[in-house]
Short mmCIF file of C-alpha atoms and ligand atoms in Angstrom, two decimals:
data_model
loop_
_atom_site.label_atom_id
_atom_site.label_comp_id
_atom_site.label_asym_id
_atom_site.label_seq_id
_atom_site.Cartn_x
_atom_site.Cartn_y
_atom_site.Cartn_z
CA MET G 105 -5.78 1.72 15.27
CA ARG G 106 -6.66 -1.67 14.56
CA GLN G 107 -10.36 -0.28 14.95
CA ALA G 108 -9.48 2.79 11.97
CA GLY G 109 -7.39 -0.91 10.73
CA LEU G 110 -10.89 -2.90 10.05
CA LEU G 111 -12.24 0.33 8.62
CA VAL G 112 -9.90 0.97 6.42
CA ALA G 113 -9.85 -3.49 5.30
CA GLY G 114 -14.12 -3.03 5.39
CA ALA G 115 -13.64 -0.34 2.67
CA LEU G 116 -11.51 -2.46 0.71
CA LYS G 117 -13.32 -5.36 0.69
CA LEU G 118 -16.35 -3.24 -0.13
CA ALA G 119 -14.26 -1.61 -2.84
CA HIS G 120 -12.79 -5.16 -4.47
CA SER G 121 -17.00 -6.23 -4.63
CA MET G 122 -17.07 -2.96 -6.85
CA ALA G 123 -14.32 -3.89 -9.02
CA LEU G 124 -16.78 -5.77 -11.77
CA PRO G 125 -16.38 -4.71 -15.70
CA GLY G 126 -18.44 -1.75 -15.96
CA THR G 127 -17.92 0.22 -12.90
CA LYS G 128 -17.44 3.82 -13.06
CA LEU G 129 -13.91 4.79 -10.77
CA GLU G 130 -15.83 7.22 -9.11
CA GLU G 131 -18.33 4.86 -7.55
CA ILE G 132 -16.16 3.13 -6.10
CA ASP G 133 -15.22 6.12 -4.45
CA LYS G 134 -18.25 7.31 -3.49
CA ALA G 135 -18.84 3.85 -1.67
CA VAL G 136 -15.93 3.87 -0.23
CA ASP G 137 -15.63 7.26 1.41
CA GLU G 138 -19.47 7.46 2.36
CA TYR G 139 -18.66 4.25 3.87
CA PHE G 140 -16.10 6.00 6.35
CA LEU G 141 -18.47 8.64 7.26
CA ASP G 142 -20.88 6.10 8.20
CA HIS G 143 -18.29 5.11 10.58
CA GLN G 144 -17.43 8.26 11.72
CA ALA G 145 -14.28 7.86 10.06
CA GLU G 146 -12.62 10.84 8.59
CA PRO G 147 -11.32 9.86 5.05
CA LEU G 148 -7.20 11.01 5.04
CA PHE G 149 -6.73 11.72 1.01
CA LYS G 150 -9.55 13.69 0.39
CA GLY G 151 -8.25 17.43 0.05
CA TYR G 152 -4.54 16.03 0.87
CA PRO G 153 -1.88 18.73 -0.09
CA GLY G 154 -0.40 18.25 -3.36
CA LYS G 155 0.10 21.27 -6.91
CA VAL G 156 -3.98 20.00 -6.62
CA PRO G 157 -5.38 19.18 -3.97
CA TYR G 158 -6.24 15.14 -4.05
CA PRO G 159 -9.55 15.03 -5.11
CA GLY G 160 -10.70 11.71 -3.94
CA SER G 161 -11.32 9.69 -1.15
CA THR G 162 -9.35 6.18 -2.57
CA CYS G 163 -6.36 5.76 -4.89
CA LEU G 164 -7.08 4.21 -8.38
CA SER G 165 -4.86 2.95 -9.74
CA ILE G 166 -4.53 0.52 -13.32
CA ASN G 167 -2.39 -2.26 -14.90
CA GLU G 168 0.42 0.86 -16.02
CA GLN G 169 -0.61 3.14 -13.31
CA VAL G 170 1.58 2.55 -10.01
CA VAL G 171 -0.11 5.00 -7.81
CA HIS G 172 -2.06 7.43 -6.65
CA GLY G 173 -4.44 7.40 -9.68
CA LEU G 174 -7.77 9.52 -10.16
CA PRO G 175 -11.20 7.76 -9.13
CA GLY G 176 -12.97 9.37 -12.28
CA PRO G 177 -15.68 8.84 -14.99
CA ARG G 178 -12.91 5.84 -16.25
CA VAL G 179 -15.39 2.88 -16.65
CA LEU G 180 -12.98 -0.97 -15.31
CA ALA G 181 -13.01 -3.02 -18.40
CA GLU G 182 -11.79 -6.64 -18.20
CA GLY G 183 -8.48 -7.47 -17.46
CA ASP G 184 -7.76 -4.43 -15.89
CA LEU G 185 -5.07 -4.40 -12.67
CA LEU G 186 -6.76 -2.66 -10.64
CA LYS G 187 -4.77 -0.86 -7.11
CA VAL G 188 -7.51 0.57 -4.55
CA ASP G 189 -5.46 2.15 -1.69
CA THR G 190 -7.34 4.52 1.32
CA ALA G 191 -6.72 5.13 4.57
CA CYS G 192 -9.27 6.67 7.49
CA ARG G 193 -8.44 8.19 10.57
CA LEU G 194 -10.92 6.90 13.55
CA ALA G 195 -10.71 8.73 17.51
CA GLY G 196 -7.70 10.45 16.13
CA TRP G 197 -6.08 7.58 14.93
CA CYS G 198 -4.99 6.33 11.32
CA ALA G 199 -4.53 3.61 9.55
CA ASP G 200 -3.35 2.84 5.80
CA ALA G 201 -4.00 0.09 3.11
CA ALA G 202 -3.64 -0.87 -0.27
CA ILE G 203 -4.67 -4.11 -2.55
CA THR G 204 -4.02 -5.01 -6.10
CA VAL G 205 -7.40 -6.71 -7.40
CA GLY G 206 -8.37 -8.36 -10.97
CA VAL G 207 -11.42 -6.84 -13.80
CA GLY G 208 -13.25 -9.95 -14.59
CA LYS G 209 -10.31 -12.76 -15.87
CA ILE G 210 -6.98 -10.98 -16.04
CA SER G 211 -3.97 -13.02 -17.80
CA SER G 212 -1.58 -14.72 -16.09
CA ALA G 213 1.34 -12.64 -16.64
CA LYS G 214 -0.63 -9.97 -14.80
CA ASP G 215 -2.18 -12.87 -11.81
CA ARG G 216 1.69 -13.71 -11.21
CA LEU G 217 2.55 -10.18 -10.19
CA ARG G 218 -0.32 -9.54 -8.32
CA LEU G 219 0.13 -13.30 -6.32
CA VAL G 220 4.05 -11.78 -6.16
CA ALA G 221 2.89 -8.23 -4.60
CA LEU G 222 1.24 -9.70 -2.15
CA GLU G 223 4.14 -12.84 -0.77
CA VAL G 224 6.50 -9.41 -0.77
CA LEU G 225 4.60 -7.91 1.85
CA ASP G 226 3.93 -11.49 3.71
CA LEU G 227 7.28 -12.20 3.23
CA GLY G 228 8.44 -8.36 4.32
CA ILE G 229 5.82 -8.41 7.47
CA ARG G 230 7.30 -12.52 8.96
CA GLU G 231 10.63 -10.83 8.10
CA ILE G 232 9.47 -7.82 10.26
CA ALA G 233 8.76 -9.74 13.06
CA PHE G 234 12.11 -12.12 13.09
CA GLN G 235 14.32 -8.56 12.65
CA LEU G 236 11.69 -7.08 15.62
CA LYS G 237 12.67 -10.28 18.15
CA ARG G 238 16.47 -9.36 17.87
CA LYS G 239 16.65 -5.65 17.34
CA GLY G 240 17.24 -5.87 13.92
CA LEU G 241 17.31 -2.75 11.19
CA TRP G 242 14.78 -1.94 8.35
CA SER G 243 16.81 -2.73 5.71
CA GLU G 244 17.27 -6.44 6.80
CA VAL G 245 13.29 -6.73 5.75
CA ALA G 246 13.69 -4.23 2.74
CA ALA G 247 16.13 -6.55 1.06
CA LYS G 248 14.44 -9.39 1.38
CA MET G 249 11.86 -8.52 -0.37
CA GLN G 250 13.50 -6.56 -2.56
CA LEU G 251 14.85 -10.08 -3.96
CA ARG G 252 11.80 -11.56 -4.01
CA ALA G 253 10.78 -9.33 -6.10
CA GLU G 254 14.00 -9.09 -8.55
CA SER G 255 14.21 -13.00 -8.32
CA ALA G 256 11.00 -13.57 -9.73
CA GLY G 257 11.53 -11.00 -12.87
CA TYR G 258 9.60 -8.09 -11.43
CA ARG G 259 11.36 -4.20 -10.35
CA MET G 260 10.39 -2.46 -7.25
CA VAL G 261 9.61 1.06 -7.46
CA THR G 262 11.90 3.33 -5.78
CA GLN G 263 10.60 6.55 -6.49
CA TYR G 264 7.94 6.28 -4.17
CA VAL G 265 7.65 4.57 -0.12
CA GLY G 266 6.01 2.94 3.03
CA HIS G 267 6.32 5.76 5.91
CA GLY G 268 5.59 5.75 9.63
CA ILE G 269 1.32 6.45 10.99
CA GLY G 270 0.39 7.37 13.57
CA ARG G 271 -1.89 10.50 14.79
CA SER G 272 -0.72 11.96 11.61
CA MET G 273 -1.09 9.53 7.96
CA HIS G 274 2.31 10.49 6.96
CA GLU G 275 5.04 10.21 9.84
CA PRO G 276 8.17 9.00 10.10
CA PRO G 277 10.47 7.10 9.48
CA GLN G 278 10.24 6.44 5.58
CA VAL G 279 10.38 2.71 5.03
CA PRO G 280 11.50 1.80 1.29
CA ASN G 281 11.32 -1.33 -0.29
CA TYR G 282 14.61 -1.68 -1.36
CA VAL G 283 18.20 -0.91 0.26
CA ASP G 284 21.06 0.92 -1.38
CA ARG G 285 23.92 3.62 0.39
CA GLN G 286 21.20 6.47 1.20
CA THR G 287 18.41 4.37 2.38
CA ARG G 288 21.55 2.44 4.38
CA ARG G 289 22.00 6.29 6.11
CA SER G 290 18.81 6.62 7.13
CA ASP G 291 18.33 3.09 8.42
CA PHE G 292 16.37 2.06 11.99
CA ARG G 293 15.73 -0.45 14.14
CA LEU G 294 12.86 -2.22 14.21
CA GLU G 295 11.34 -2.34 18.43
CA PRO G 296 7.76 -2.20 19.75
CA GLY G 297 5.61 0.23 19.47
CA LEU G 298 6.79 1.41 16.13
CA VAL G 299 3.53 1.32 13.66
CA LEU G 300 4.86 1.30 9.79
CA ALA G 301 2.87 1.23 6.63
CA VAL G 302 4.81 -0.99 4.63
CA GLU G 303 3.41 -0.66 0.79
CA PRO G 304 5.52 -2.30 -1.64
CA MET G 305 5.17 -1.49 -5.58
CA LEU G 306 6.43 -4.07 -7.82
CA ASN G 307 7.00 -3.02 -11.78
CA MET G 308 6.18 -5.65 -14.51
CA GLY G 309 9.39 -4.24 -16.31
CA ASP G 310 11.33 -1.02 -15.70
CA SER G 311 11.70 0.87 -12.02
CA SER G 312 10.86 4.24 -13.45
CA THR G 313 7.96 5.91 -12.95
CA ARG G 314 6.42 9.42 -14.30
CA VAL G 315 4.17 11.65 -12.86
CA LEU G 316 1.35 12.61 -15.62
CA ARG G 317 0.22 16.09 -16.25
CA ASP G 318 -3.06 15.46 -13.65
CA HIS G 319 -0.26 15.88 -11.29
CA TRP G 320 -0.94 13.03 -9.21
CA THR G 321 -1.15 9.60 -11.53
CA VAL G 322 1.85 8.01 -10.73
CA VAL G 323 2.84 5.66 -14.17
CA THR G 324 5.38 3.09 -15.02
CA ARG G 325 8.03 5.24 -18.18
CA ASP G 326 7.60 1.40 -19.93
CA GLY G 327 3.77 1.04 -19.94
CA LEU G 328 4.21 -2.40 -18.12
CA ALA G 329 1.94 -3.12 -15.27
CA SER G 330 2.42 -2.51 -11.66
CA ALA G 331 1.08 -3.74 -8.74
CA HIS G 332 0.74 -2.28 -5.05
CA VAL G 333 -0.63 -3.70 -1.62
CA GLU G 334 -0.24 -1.83 1.48
CA HIS G 335 -0.80 -3.37 5.29
CA THR G 336 -0.65 -0.82 8.63
CA LEU G 337 1.80 -2.70 10.75
CA GLY G 338 1.74 -2.55 14.44
CA LEU G 339 5.10 -3.57 15.87
CA THR G 340 4.65 -4.99 19.15
CA GLU G 341 6.25 -7.81 22.13
CA LYS G 342 4.42 -10.35 20.75
CA GLY G 343 5.14 -9.70 17.25
CA VAL G 344 3.66 -8.28 14.35
CA TRP G 345 -0.24 -6.69 14.76
CA VAL G 346 -1.66 -6.35 11.07
CA LEU G 347 -3.67 -3.45 12.34
CA THR G 348 -5.46 -3.31 9.01
CA ALA G 349 -6.47 -6.92 8.27
CA ASP G 350 -9.11 -8.33 7.53
CA ASP G 351 -12.17 -9.21 9.95
CA ASN G 352 -11.41 -13.17 9.32
CA ALA G 353 -7.26 -13.32 8.15
CA GLU G 354 -4.52 -13.86 10.91
CA GLN G 355 -3.93 -10.70 12.97
CA MET G 356 -0.80 -11.62 14.34
CA VAL G 357 2.19 -12.55 13.21
CA ASN G 358 4.67 -13.94 15.16
CA VAL G 359 8.03 -15.56 13.86
N1 MF3 E 1157 -1.40 5.18 0.75
C1 MF3 E 1157 -0.64 6.48 -0.25
C2 MF3 E 1157 0.18 7.11 1.01
O1 MF3 E 1157 0.36 6.20 1.29
C3 MF3 E 1157 -1.37 7.90 -0.41
C4 MF3 E 1157 -1.48 8.90 -0.16
S1 MF3 E 1157 -2.04 10.04 -1.52
C5 MF3 E 1157 -2.66 10.86 -1.43
O2 MF3 E 1157 1.26 7.17 1.39
F1 MF3 E 1157 -2.76 11.86 -1.47
F2 MF3 E 1157 -3.97 10.15 -1.87
F3 MF3 E 1157 -3.30 10.47 -0.02
CO1 CO E 1158 0.55 4.65 2.70
#
């Protein structure tokens, strides 16, 4: 899964390098698609079942678009907050990750949202490492992430959640980024061997979302910006292995 994760990290790096004013979304999608194929990997989003099969190898969501934005002819503009999400399967194993990047110069409000989203994921990873040692529950991690997002003045999206991942992109358990009575009922213990795709989505305003008529694009109801970051995390005896970490980033997170 680390090999698949490295490819996802490489694809996100490539997408990031293209995220400039004037770039067409479909150009980024094409580049990522070709990158996976060049590396003998299968893009996992393409054809994903829904009301209409998913039409690309990436989800490219701009500003008030939360997730599942379609890679069409739209052109990136200075100041856009772009979320890039992608996944691949290599030699039978999957990896899934997402980044939020600014296009050109972005407002300080958008940049703060982006930074807090990164902080929330980072804090989540460290809390998983801590709870893993004590065979703790996922809800402890979710509560910490939600608290950090809300203390910063944002709202966590509750309509969409993370997931287990392995031979398939979406496996049990569901991995919510918030806690309520419902999520506590389907809580699970953190133990070595689990691999989770953790993907907090933070809204500048209200947490509620809706899906556009294209059947995919999820937007905030209030039209305010949203940020989304994701890593595939392997839970091991030694700590948390960030399987989608970039080549030169920290890969093992211990308590
Ligand atoms: N990263 C998202 C997910 O984890 C994107 C999947 S949407 C798809 O679940 F349809 F494009 F695959
Ligand atoms: Co995912």
